[in-house]
mmCIF file of C-alpha atoms in Angstrom:
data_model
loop_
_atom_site.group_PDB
_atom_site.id
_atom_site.type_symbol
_atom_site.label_atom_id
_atom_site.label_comp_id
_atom_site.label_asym_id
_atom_site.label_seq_id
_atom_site.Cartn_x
_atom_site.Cartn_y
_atom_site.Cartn_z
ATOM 1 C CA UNK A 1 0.000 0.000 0.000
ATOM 2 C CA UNK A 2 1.300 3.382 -0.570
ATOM 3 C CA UNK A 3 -0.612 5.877 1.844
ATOM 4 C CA UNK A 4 -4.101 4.773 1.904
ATOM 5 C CA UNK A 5 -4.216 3.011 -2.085
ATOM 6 C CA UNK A 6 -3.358 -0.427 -2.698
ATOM 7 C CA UNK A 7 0.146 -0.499 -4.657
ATOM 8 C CA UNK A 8 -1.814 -2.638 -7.846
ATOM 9 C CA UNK A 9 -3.911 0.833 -8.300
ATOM 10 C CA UNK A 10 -0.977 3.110 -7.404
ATOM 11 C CA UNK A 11 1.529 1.186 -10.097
ATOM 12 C CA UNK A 12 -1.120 1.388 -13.003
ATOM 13 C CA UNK A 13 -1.957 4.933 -12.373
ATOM 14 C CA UNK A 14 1.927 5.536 -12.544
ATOM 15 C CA UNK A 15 1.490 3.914 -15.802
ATOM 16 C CA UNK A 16 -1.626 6.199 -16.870
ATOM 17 C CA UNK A 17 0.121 9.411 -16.189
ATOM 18 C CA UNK A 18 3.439 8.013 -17.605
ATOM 19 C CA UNK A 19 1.988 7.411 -20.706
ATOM 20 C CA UNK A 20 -0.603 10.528 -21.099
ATOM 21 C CA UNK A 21 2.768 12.476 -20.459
ATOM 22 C CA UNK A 22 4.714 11.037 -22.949
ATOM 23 C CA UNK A 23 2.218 11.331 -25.578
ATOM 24 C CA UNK A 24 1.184 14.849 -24.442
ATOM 25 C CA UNK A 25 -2.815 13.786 -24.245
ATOM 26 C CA UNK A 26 -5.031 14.776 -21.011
ATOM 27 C CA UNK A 27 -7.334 12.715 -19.600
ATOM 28 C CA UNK A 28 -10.923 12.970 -17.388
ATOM 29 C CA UNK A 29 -12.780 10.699 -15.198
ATOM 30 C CA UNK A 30 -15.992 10.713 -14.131
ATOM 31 C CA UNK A 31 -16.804 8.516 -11.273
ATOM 32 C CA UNK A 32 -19.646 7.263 -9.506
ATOM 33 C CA UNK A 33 -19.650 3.927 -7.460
ATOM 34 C CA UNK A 34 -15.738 4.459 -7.439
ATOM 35 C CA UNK A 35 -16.276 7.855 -5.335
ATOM 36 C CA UNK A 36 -13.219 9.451 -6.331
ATOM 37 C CA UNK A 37 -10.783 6.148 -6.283
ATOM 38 C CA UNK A 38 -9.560 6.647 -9.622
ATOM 39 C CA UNK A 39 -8.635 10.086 -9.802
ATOM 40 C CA UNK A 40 -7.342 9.667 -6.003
ATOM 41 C CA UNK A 41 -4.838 7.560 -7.670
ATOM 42 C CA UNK A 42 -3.955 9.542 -10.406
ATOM 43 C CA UNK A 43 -3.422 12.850 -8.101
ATOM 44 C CA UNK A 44 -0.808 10.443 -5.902
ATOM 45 C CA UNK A 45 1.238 10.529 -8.672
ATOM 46 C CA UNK A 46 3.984 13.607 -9.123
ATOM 47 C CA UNK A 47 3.740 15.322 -12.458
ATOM 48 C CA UNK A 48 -0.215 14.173 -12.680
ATOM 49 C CA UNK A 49 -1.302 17.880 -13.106
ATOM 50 C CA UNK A 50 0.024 17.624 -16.457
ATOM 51 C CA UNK A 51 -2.246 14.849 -17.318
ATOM 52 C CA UNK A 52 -4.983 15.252 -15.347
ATOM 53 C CA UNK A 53 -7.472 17.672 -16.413
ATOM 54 C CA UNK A 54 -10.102 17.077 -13.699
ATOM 55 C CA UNK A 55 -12.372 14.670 -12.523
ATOM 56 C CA UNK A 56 -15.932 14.572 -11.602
ATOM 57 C CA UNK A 57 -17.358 12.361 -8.731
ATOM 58 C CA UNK A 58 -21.199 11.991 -10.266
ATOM 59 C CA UNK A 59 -22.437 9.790 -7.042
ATOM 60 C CA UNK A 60 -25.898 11.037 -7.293
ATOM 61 C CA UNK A 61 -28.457 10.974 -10.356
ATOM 62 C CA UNK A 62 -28.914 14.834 -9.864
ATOM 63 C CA UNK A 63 -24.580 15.176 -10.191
ATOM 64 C CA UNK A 64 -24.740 13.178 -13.297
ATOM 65 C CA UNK A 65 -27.059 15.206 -14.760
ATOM 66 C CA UNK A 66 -25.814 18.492 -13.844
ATOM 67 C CA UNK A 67 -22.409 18.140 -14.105
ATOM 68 C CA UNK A 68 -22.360 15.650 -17.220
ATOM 69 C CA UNK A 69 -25.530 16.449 -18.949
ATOM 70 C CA UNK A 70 -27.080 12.811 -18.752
ATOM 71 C CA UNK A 71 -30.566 13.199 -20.030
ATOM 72 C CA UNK A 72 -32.993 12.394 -16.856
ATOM 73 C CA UNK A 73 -34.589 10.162 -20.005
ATOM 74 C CA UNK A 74 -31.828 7.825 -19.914
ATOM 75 C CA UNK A 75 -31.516 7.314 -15.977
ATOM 76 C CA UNK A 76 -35.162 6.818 -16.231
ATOM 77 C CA UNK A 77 -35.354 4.417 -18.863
ATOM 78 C CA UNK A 78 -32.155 2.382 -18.786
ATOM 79 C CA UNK A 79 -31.145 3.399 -14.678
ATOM 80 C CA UNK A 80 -27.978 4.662 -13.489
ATOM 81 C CA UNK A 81 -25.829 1.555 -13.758
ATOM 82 C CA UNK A 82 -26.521 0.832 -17.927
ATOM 83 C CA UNK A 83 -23.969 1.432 -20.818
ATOM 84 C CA UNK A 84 -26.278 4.196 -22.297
ATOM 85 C CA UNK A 85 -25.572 6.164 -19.007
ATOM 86 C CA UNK A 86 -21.806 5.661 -18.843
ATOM 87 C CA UNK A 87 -21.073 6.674 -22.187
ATOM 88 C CA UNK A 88 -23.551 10.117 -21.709
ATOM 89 C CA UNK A 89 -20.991 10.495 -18.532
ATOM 90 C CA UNK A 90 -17.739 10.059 -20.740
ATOM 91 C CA UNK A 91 -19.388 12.199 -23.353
ATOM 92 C CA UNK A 92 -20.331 14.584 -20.591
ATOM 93 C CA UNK A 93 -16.684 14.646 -18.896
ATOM 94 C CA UNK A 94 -15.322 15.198 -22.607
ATOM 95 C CA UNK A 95 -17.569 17.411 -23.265
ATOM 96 C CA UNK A 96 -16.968 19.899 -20.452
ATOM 97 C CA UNK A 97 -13.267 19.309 -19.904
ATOM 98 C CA UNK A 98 -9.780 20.087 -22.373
ATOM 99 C CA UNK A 99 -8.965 16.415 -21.970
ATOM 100 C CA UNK A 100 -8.545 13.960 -25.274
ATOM 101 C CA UNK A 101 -9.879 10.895 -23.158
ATOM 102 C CA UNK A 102 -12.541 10.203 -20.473
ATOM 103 C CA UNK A 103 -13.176 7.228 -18.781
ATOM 104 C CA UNK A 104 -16.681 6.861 -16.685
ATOM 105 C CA UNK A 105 -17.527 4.410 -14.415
ATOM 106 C CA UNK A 106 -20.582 3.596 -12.735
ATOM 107 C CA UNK A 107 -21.947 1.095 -10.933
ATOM 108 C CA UNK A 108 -23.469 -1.218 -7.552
ATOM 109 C CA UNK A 109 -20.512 -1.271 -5.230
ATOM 110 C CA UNK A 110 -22.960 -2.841 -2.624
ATOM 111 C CA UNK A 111 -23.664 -4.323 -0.068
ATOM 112 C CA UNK A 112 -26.972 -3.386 -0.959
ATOM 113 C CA UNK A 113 -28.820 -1.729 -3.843
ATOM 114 C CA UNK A 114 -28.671 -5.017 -6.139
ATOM 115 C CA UNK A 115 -30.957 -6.469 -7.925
ATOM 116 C CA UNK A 116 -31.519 -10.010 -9.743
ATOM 117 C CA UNK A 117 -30.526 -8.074 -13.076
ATOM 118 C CA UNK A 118 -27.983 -5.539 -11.699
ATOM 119 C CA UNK A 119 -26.328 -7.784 -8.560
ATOM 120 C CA UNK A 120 -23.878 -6.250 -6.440
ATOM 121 C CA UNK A 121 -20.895 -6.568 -8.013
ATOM 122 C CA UNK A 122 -22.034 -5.052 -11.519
ATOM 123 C CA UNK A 123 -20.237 -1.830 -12.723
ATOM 124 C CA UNK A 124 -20.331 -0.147 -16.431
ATOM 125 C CA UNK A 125 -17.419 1.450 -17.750
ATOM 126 C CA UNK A 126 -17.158 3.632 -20.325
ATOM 127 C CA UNK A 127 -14.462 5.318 -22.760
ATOM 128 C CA UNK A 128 -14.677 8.387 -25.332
ATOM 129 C CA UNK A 129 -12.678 10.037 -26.842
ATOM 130 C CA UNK A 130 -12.565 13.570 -27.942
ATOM 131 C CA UNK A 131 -12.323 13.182 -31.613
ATOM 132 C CA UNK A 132 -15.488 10.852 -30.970
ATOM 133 C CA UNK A 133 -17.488 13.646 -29.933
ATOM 134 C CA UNK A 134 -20.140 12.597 -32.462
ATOM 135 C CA UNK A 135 -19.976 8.708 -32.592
ATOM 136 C CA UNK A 136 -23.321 7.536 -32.066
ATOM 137 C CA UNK A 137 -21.611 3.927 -30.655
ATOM 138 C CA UNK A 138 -21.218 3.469 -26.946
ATOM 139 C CA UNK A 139 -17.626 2.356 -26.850
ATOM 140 C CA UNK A 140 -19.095 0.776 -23.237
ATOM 141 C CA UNK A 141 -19.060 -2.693 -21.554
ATOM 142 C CA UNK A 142 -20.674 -3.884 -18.490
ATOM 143 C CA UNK A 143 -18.646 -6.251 -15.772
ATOM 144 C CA UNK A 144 -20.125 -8.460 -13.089
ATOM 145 C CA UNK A 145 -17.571 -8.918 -10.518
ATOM 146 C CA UNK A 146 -17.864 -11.759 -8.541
ATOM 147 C CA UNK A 147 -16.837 -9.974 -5.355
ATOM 148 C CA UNK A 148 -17.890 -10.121 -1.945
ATOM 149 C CA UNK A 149 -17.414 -6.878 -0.549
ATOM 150 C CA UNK A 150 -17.626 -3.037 -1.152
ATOM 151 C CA UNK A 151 -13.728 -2.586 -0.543
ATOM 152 C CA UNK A 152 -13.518 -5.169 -3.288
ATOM 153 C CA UNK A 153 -15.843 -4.105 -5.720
ATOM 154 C CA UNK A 154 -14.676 -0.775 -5.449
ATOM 155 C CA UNK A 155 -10.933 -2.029 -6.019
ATOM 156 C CA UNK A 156 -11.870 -3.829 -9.057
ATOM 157 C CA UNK A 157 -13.099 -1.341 -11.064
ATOM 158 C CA UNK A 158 -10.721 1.372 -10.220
ATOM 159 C CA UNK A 159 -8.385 -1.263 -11.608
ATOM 160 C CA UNK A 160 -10.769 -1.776 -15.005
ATOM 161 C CA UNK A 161 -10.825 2.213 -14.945
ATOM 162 C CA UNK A 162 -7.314 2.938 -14.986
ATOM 163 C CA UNK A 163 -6.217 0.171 -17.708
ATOM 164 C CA UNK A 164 -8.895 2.204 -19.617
ATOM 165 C CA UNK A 165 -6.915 5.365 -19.363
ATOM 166 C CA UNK A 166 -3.767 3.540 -20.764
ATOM 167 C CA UNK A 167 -3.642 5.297 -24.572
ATOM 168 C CA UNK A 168 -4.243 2.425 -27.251
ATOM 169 C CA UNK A 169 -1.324 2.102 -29.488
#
C-alpha cells in the first residue's frame, strides 16, 4: 500500500500518467460507485497535473445530470448503472473538460442496492474520446464482478478504470 491506495492501483496509475505524459494527451474521469478512487490515484502521482485535467465524482443521479448532462430520459429508462448512461458520462466529462480521453464508471458497489438483473458486483465502464465527440456507438461494456465486498468491488473497477486510461497504441 502506498498511503491509503493499494500499490496494484498506485503502479497502473503511474502507468496512466506516464503514458498521457509522454504522448502529451489529457485525460478525465468521471466517477460514480468508485467515489473518487480513480482520480485519487492519479493525483498520488507527481507530475499528474500535467495529465490530469479534472475529474468529476457523479455519485448522485442529480450530479450526473448536472455536471455531465445525462438526459434524466436515460436514468429513467435504462437506470444509473446501464452502458447508455456511462457513455452520456464520458461524453459529458469530454464534453466539459480540455482532456482527449474520459473514462466513466458507474456502478453497484454494494452491499446493498442489487438487484436479480444488476447484482452487487455489476459496474459499467465507459471510454470516449474527444475526436469521438459525435460517434453515435457506446464504446461501453458492463462487468459483473464476482466480489464479496464493497472494498472489493470498489478495487476492481478502479483497476478496469485505470487500464482504460492507458492510450491504445
Amino acid at each position: 500500500m502506498n498511503g491509503l491506495l493499494p500499490t496494484d492501483i498506485i503502479e497502473l496509475a503511474q502507468k496512466v500518467v506516464d503514458a498521457h505524459r509522454e504522448l502529451g494527451t489529457k485525460i478525465v474521469v468521471a466517477e460514480s460507485c468508485t467515489g473518487g478512487l480513480v482520480s485519487a490515484a492519479l493525483t498520488e502521482i507527481p507530475g499528474s497535473s500535467q495529465v490530469l485535467d479534472r475529474a468529476f465524482i457523479s455519485y448522485s443521479n442529480d450530479a450526473k445530470m448536472e455536471m455531465l448532462d445525462v438526459p434524466s430520459d436515460l436514468i429513467e429508462t435504462f437506470g444509473a448503472v446501464s452502458v447508455a448512461v456511462a457513455w452520456s458520462m464520458a461524453q459529458g466529462a469530454i464534453a466539459n473538460s480540455s482532456a482527449d480521453l474520459a473514462v466513466a464508471i458507474t456502478g453497484i458497489a454494494g452491499p446493498d442496492g442489487g438487484t436479480d438483473k444488476k447484482p452487487v458486483g455489476t459496474v459499467v465502464f465507459a471510454r470516449a474520446r474527444k475526436r469521438d465527440a459525435e460517434d453515435t456507438e457506446p464504446h461501453a461494456e458492463l462487468k459483473k464482478f464476482e466480489c464479496t465486498t464493497r472494498p472489493e468491488v470498489r478495487h476492481r473497477a478502479a483497476i478496469c478504470a485505470l487500464e482504460l486510461l492507458l492510450p491504445r497504441r
